[in-house]
Amino acid sequence: MKCCVAVTSLLLLLGGIEAGLIFALRAAKGRGLEWPLIVMAVLSACLLAAGVLRHYWDIYVHRTVRGISFIFVGIDAAGDLFSLVSVLFGSTIDVLGIIIYGTELTLWVGIFICGGVFNLRPWIKERSGQRDGNLQDPVSLHPMPSSTSVFRTASGSEVMGRRPWQSS
């Protein structure tokens, strides 16, 4: 119950802030002020970039790209690319739009490159080593009763020292 009250309160607060900003920005635009809209655009771009930059920190710390859907990254990068192209071929060139979409596209392409360096390249090397017969399979199979193949149970403790085909 406390969780529902907290979430509902937070949603109402954030919804009120958003509605207030919409009316305030419309009023500012009606008076011919452009800087509030530019500030909001820059702020949203900075927060989006900060969200992507946290992946770079994770990549730096762990030396691998983990927890990232490359399908999502591709879709998001494609959206940035198409938005950038639409800004470039628009009737007027919006420099701020080019900077915002270009920054996002660059950050997502960097994630792709890091995925290739830290994940794809070692995977290809491992696969080529297995194909050449240089690496052994890390799984070794031993004949055991099925009840003891995964977990050690009471039935497995008496047969662990002998093979099923050996008599006691």
mmCIF file of C-alpha atoms in Angstrom:
data_model
loop_
_atom_site.group_PDB
_atom_site.id
_atom_site.type_symbol
_atom_site.label_atom_id
_atom_site.label_comp_id
_atom_site.label_asym_id
_atom_site.label_seq_id
_atom_site.Cartn_x
_atom_site.Cartn_y
_atom_site.Cartn_z
ATOM 1 C CA MET A 1 0.000 0.000 0.000
ATOM 2 C CA LYS A 2 2.848 2.388 0.857
ATOM 3 C CA CYS A 3 4.410 1.667 -2.520
ATOM 4 C CA CYS A 4 1.196 2.512 -4.389
ATOM 5 C CA VAL A 5 0.832 5.784 -2.476
ATOM 6 C CA ALA A 6 4.468 6.714 -3.143
ATOM 7 C CA VAL A 7 4.245 5.884 -6.856
ATOM 8 C CA THR A 8 0.929 7.693 -7.273
ATOM 9 C CA SER A 9 2.283 10.769 -5.473
ATOM 10 C CA LEU A 10 5.399 10.770 -7.637
ATOM 11 C CA LEU A 11 3.353 10.380 -10.822
ATOM 12 C CA LEU A 12 1.071 13.253 -9.854
ATOM 13 C CA LEU A 13 4.033 15.476 -8.981
ATOM 14 C CA LEU A 14 5.909 14.740 -12.212
ATOM 15 C CA GLY A 15 2.728 15.032 -14.287
ATOM 16 C CA GLY A 16 2.024 18.414 -12.707
ATOM 17 C CA ILE A 17 5.558 19.607 -13.451
ATOM 18 C CA GLU A 18 5.234 18.477 -17.064
ATOM 19 C CA ALA A 19 1.854 20.152 -17.506
ATOM 20 C CA GLY A 20 3.190 23.343 -15.923
ATOM 21 C CA LEU A 21 6.199 23.356 -18.243
ATOM 22 C CA ILE A 22 3.969 22.858 -21.282
ATOM 23 C CA PHE A 23 1.838 25.883 -20.397
ATOM 24 C CA ALA A 24 4.892 27.972 -19.443
ATOM 25 C CA LEU A 25 6.741 27.160 -22.669
ATOM 26 C CA ARG A 26 3.650 27.873 -24.776
ATOM 27 C CA ALA A 27 3.238 31.230 -23.063
ATOM 28 C CA ALA A 28 6.922 32.051 -23.616
ATOM 29 C CA LYS A 29 6.675 31.091 -27.278
ATOM 30 C CA GLY A 30 3.532 33.228 -27.610
ATOM 31 C CA ARG A 31 5.540 36.223 -26.386
ATOM 32 C CA GLY A 32 8.290 35.537 -28.898
ATOM 33 C CA LEU A 33 10.805 34.083 -26.445
ATOM 34 C CA GLU A 34 12.780 31.220 -27.946
ATOM 35 C CA TRP A 35 15.410 30.678 -25.245
ATOM 36 C CA PRO A 36 13.169 28.626 -22.884
ATOM 37 C CA LEU A 37 12.526 26.121 -25.677
ATOM 38 C CA ILE A 38 16.241 25.984 -26.492
ATOM 39 C CA VAL A 39 17.104 25.425 -22.823
ATOM 40 C CA MET A 40 14.635 22.523 -22.618
ATOM 41 C CA ALA A 41 15.981 21.003 -25.852
ATOM 42 C CA VAL A 42 19.578 21.236 -24.642
ATOM 43 C CA LEU A 43 18.629 19.878 -21.209
ATOM 44 C CA SER A 44 16.835 16.884 -22.715
ATOM 45 C CA ALA A 45 19.775 16.203 -25.049
ATOM 46 C CA CYS A 46 22.217 16.353 -22.136
ATOM 47 C CA LEU A 47 20.108 13.941 -20.084
ATOM 48 C CA LEU A 48 19.808 11.556 -23.043
ATOM 49 C CA ALA A 49 23.570 11.684 -23.569
ATOM 50 C CA ALA A 50 24.152 11.077 -19.852
ATOM 51 C CA GLY A 51 21.951 7.990 -20.087
ATOM 52 C CA VAL A 52 24.086 6.616 -22.916
ATOM 53 C CA LEU A 53 27.363 7.673 -21.290
ATOM 54 C CA ARG A 54 26.656 5.458 -18.280
ATOM 55 C CA HIS A 55 27.044 2.496 -20.657
ATOM 56 C CA TYR A 56 30.512 3.752 -21.529
ATOM 57 C CA TRP A 57 31.434 3.777 -17.845
ATOM 58 C CA ASP A 58 30.180 0.199 -17.510
ATOM 59 C CA ILE A 59 32.198 -0.802 -20.586
ATOM 60 C CA TYR A 60 35.296 0.877 -19.155
ATOM 61 C CA VAL A 61 34.952 -0.821 -15.760
ATOM 62 C CA HIS A 62 34.094 -4.332 -16.995
ATOM 63 C CA ARG A 63 35.912 -4.314 -20.356
ATOM 64 C CA THR A 64 32.869 -5.800 -22.038
ATOM 65 C CA VAL A 65 29.520 -4.647 -23.377
ATOM 66 C CA ARG A 66 26.908 -6.259 -21.165
ATOM 67 C CA GLY A 67 23.242 -5.713 -20.524
ATOM 68 C CA ILE A 68 22.668 -3.844 -23.781
ATOM 69 C CA SER A 69 20.318 -4.973 -26.519
ATOM 70 C CA PHE A 70 22.085 -4.336 -29.805
ATOM 71 C CA ILE A 71 18.702 -4.475 -31.543
ATOM 72 C CA PHE A 72 17.561 -1.524 -29.429
ATOM 73 C CA VAL A 73 20.865 0.268 -30.032
ATOM 74 C CA GLY A 74 20.460 -0.250 -33.780
ATOM 75 C CA ILE A 75 16.878 1.001 -33.788
ATOM 76 C CA ASP A 76 17.775 4.040 -31.686
ATOM 77 C CA ALA A 77 20.823 4.828 -33.845
ATOM 78 C CA ALA A 78 18.708 4.466 -36.989
ATOM 79 C CA GLY A 79 16.148 6.876 -35.527
ATOM 80 C CA ASP A 80 18.908 9.377 -34.808
ATOM 81 C CA LEU A 81 20.317 8.926 -38.309
ATOM 82 C CA PHE A 82 16.952 9.439 -40.010
ATOM 83 C CA SER A 83 16.214 12.451 -37.802
ATOM 84 C CA LEU A 84 19.622 13.895 -38.652
ATOM 85 C CA VAL A 85 19.007 13.383 -42.371
ATOM 86 C CA SER A 86 15.576 15.017 -42.111
ATOM 87 C CA VAL A 87 17.112 18.034 -40.351
ATOM 88 C CA LEU A 88 19.849 18.286 -42.979
ATOM 89 C CA PHE A 89 17.385 18.162 -45.873
ATOM 90 C CA GLY A 90 14.794 20.446 -44.260
ATOM 91 C CA SER A 91 13.893 23.861 -45.643
ATOM 92 C CA THR A 92 16.112 25.513 -43.018
ATOM 93 C CA ILE A 93 19.114 23.956 -41.336
ATOM 94 C CA ASP A 94 18.670 23.664 -37.577
ATOM 95 C CA VAL A 95 22.173 23.656 -36.084
ATOM 96 C CA LEU A 96 20.929 22.673 -32.631
ATOM 97 C CA GLY A 97 19.042 19.713 -34.105
ATOM 98 C CA ILE A 98 22.159 18.596 -35.977
ATOM 99 C CA ILE A 99 24.201 18.770 -32.775
ATOM 100 C CA ILE A 100 21.618 16.888 -30.707
ATOM 101 C CA TYR A 101 20.981 14.076 -33.202
ATOM 102 C CA GLY A 102 24.648 13.896 -34.199
ATOM 103 C CA THR A 103 25.733 13.517 -30.583
ATOM 104 C CA GLU A 104 23.241 10.739 -29.918
ATOM 105 C CA LEU A 105 24.159 8.951 -33.143
ATOM 106 C CA THR A 106 27.862 9.177 -32.323
ATOM 107 C CA LEU A 107 27.322 7.765 -28.835
ATOM 108 C CA TRP A 108 25.275 4.806 -30.106
ATOM 109 C CA VAL A 109 27.759 4.051 -32.900
ATOM 110 C CA GLY A 110 30.468 4.071 -30.228
ATOM 111 C CA ILE A 111 28.520 1.419 -28.298
ATOM 112 C CA PHE A 112 28.413 -0.682 -31.480
ATOM 113 C CA ILE A 113 32.166 -0.291 -31.942
ATOM 114 C CA CYS A 114 32.831 -1.237 -28.315
ATOM 115 C CA GLY A 115 30.617 -4.289 -28.780
ATOM 116 C CA GLY A 116 32.709 -5.307 -31.776
ATOM 117 C CA VAL A 117 35.991 -4.770 -29.948
ATOM 118 C CA PHE A 118 35.104 -6.267 -26.577
ATOM 119 C CA ASN A 119 32.521 -8.927 -27.491
ATOM 120 C CA LEU A 120 32.574 -9.846 -31.176
ATOM 121 C CA ARG A 121 36.327 -10.045 -31.744
ATOM 122 C CA PRO A 122 36.997 -12.443 -28.800
ATOM 123 C CA TRP A 123 33.975 -14.524 -29.801
ATOM 124 C CA ILE A 124 35.319 -14.876 -33.367
ATOM 125 C CA LYS A 125 38.773 -15.816 -32.062
ATOM 126 C CA GLU A 126 37.256 -18.420 -29.755
ATOM 127 C CA ARG A 127 35.139 -19.881 -32.552
ATOM 128 C CA SER A 128 38.090 -20.081 -34.947
ATOM 129 C CA GLY A 129 40.190 -21.752 -32.234
ATOM 130 C CA GLN A 130 37.486 -24.365 -31.632
ATOM 131 C CA ARG A 131 37.164 -24.999 -35.354
ATOM 132 C CA ASP A 132 40.921 -25.559 -35.642
ATOM 133 C CA GLY A 133 40.805 -27.965 -32.706
ATOM 134 C CA ASN A 134 43.000 -25.829 -30.464
ATOM 135 C CA LEU A 135 40.503 -25.444 -27.643
ATOM 136 C CA GLN A 136 38.942 -28.267 -25.702
ATOM 137 C CA ASP A 137 35.324 -28.406 -24.807
ATOM 138 C CA PRO A 138 34.980 -27.216 -21.194
ATOM 139 C CA VAL A 139 32.233 -29.781 -20.557
ATOM 140 C CA SER A 140 33.292 -33.320 -19.723
ATOM 141 C CA LEU A 141 30.795 -36.123 -19.506
ATOM 142 C CA HIS A 142 31.050 -39.044 -17.126
ATOM 143 C CA PRO A 143 28.567 -41.901 -17.043
ATOM 144 C CA MET A 144 26.471 -41.415 -13.922
ATOM 145 C CA PRO A 145 22.960 -42.317 -12.845
ATOM 146 C CA SER A 146 20.475 -39.670 -13.936
ATOM 147 C CA SER A 147 19.570 -38.762 -10.367
ATOM 148 C CA THR A 148 23.152 -37.682 -9.686
ATOM 149 C CA SER A 149 24.007 -36.029 -12.984
ATOM 150 C CA VAL A 150 23.176 -32.519 -11.837
ATOM 151 C CA PHE A 151 22.829 -32.578 -8.065
ATOM 152 C CA ARG A 152 24.526 -34.710 -5.464
ATOM 153 C CA THR A 153 21.835 -36.717 -3.777
ATOM 154 C CA ALA A 154 21.752 -39.617 -1.365
ATOM 155 C CA SER A 155 21.389 -42.044 -4.270
ATOM 156 C CA GLY A 156 24.525 -40.661 -5.851
ATOM 157 C CA SER A 157 26.780 -40.864 -2.806
ATOM 158 C CA GLU A 158 26.992 -44.650 -2.876
ATOM 159 C CA VAL A 159 27.725 -44.900 -6.598
ATOM 160 C CA MET A 160 30.094 -41.982 -7.012
ATOM 161 C CA GLY A 161 33.195 -44.156 -6.691
ATOM 162 C CA ARG A 162 32.147 -46.744 -9.294
ATOM 163 C CA ARG A 163 30.821 -46.712 -12.823
ATOM 164 C CA PRO A 164 27.287 -47.987 -13.533
ATOM 165 C CA TRP A 165 28.616 -50.917 -15.536
ATOM 166 C CA GLN A 166 30.908 -52.018 -12.691
ATOM 167 C CA SER A 167 29.500 -54.368 -10.107
ATOM 168 C CA SER A 168 29.967 -53.786 -6.405
#
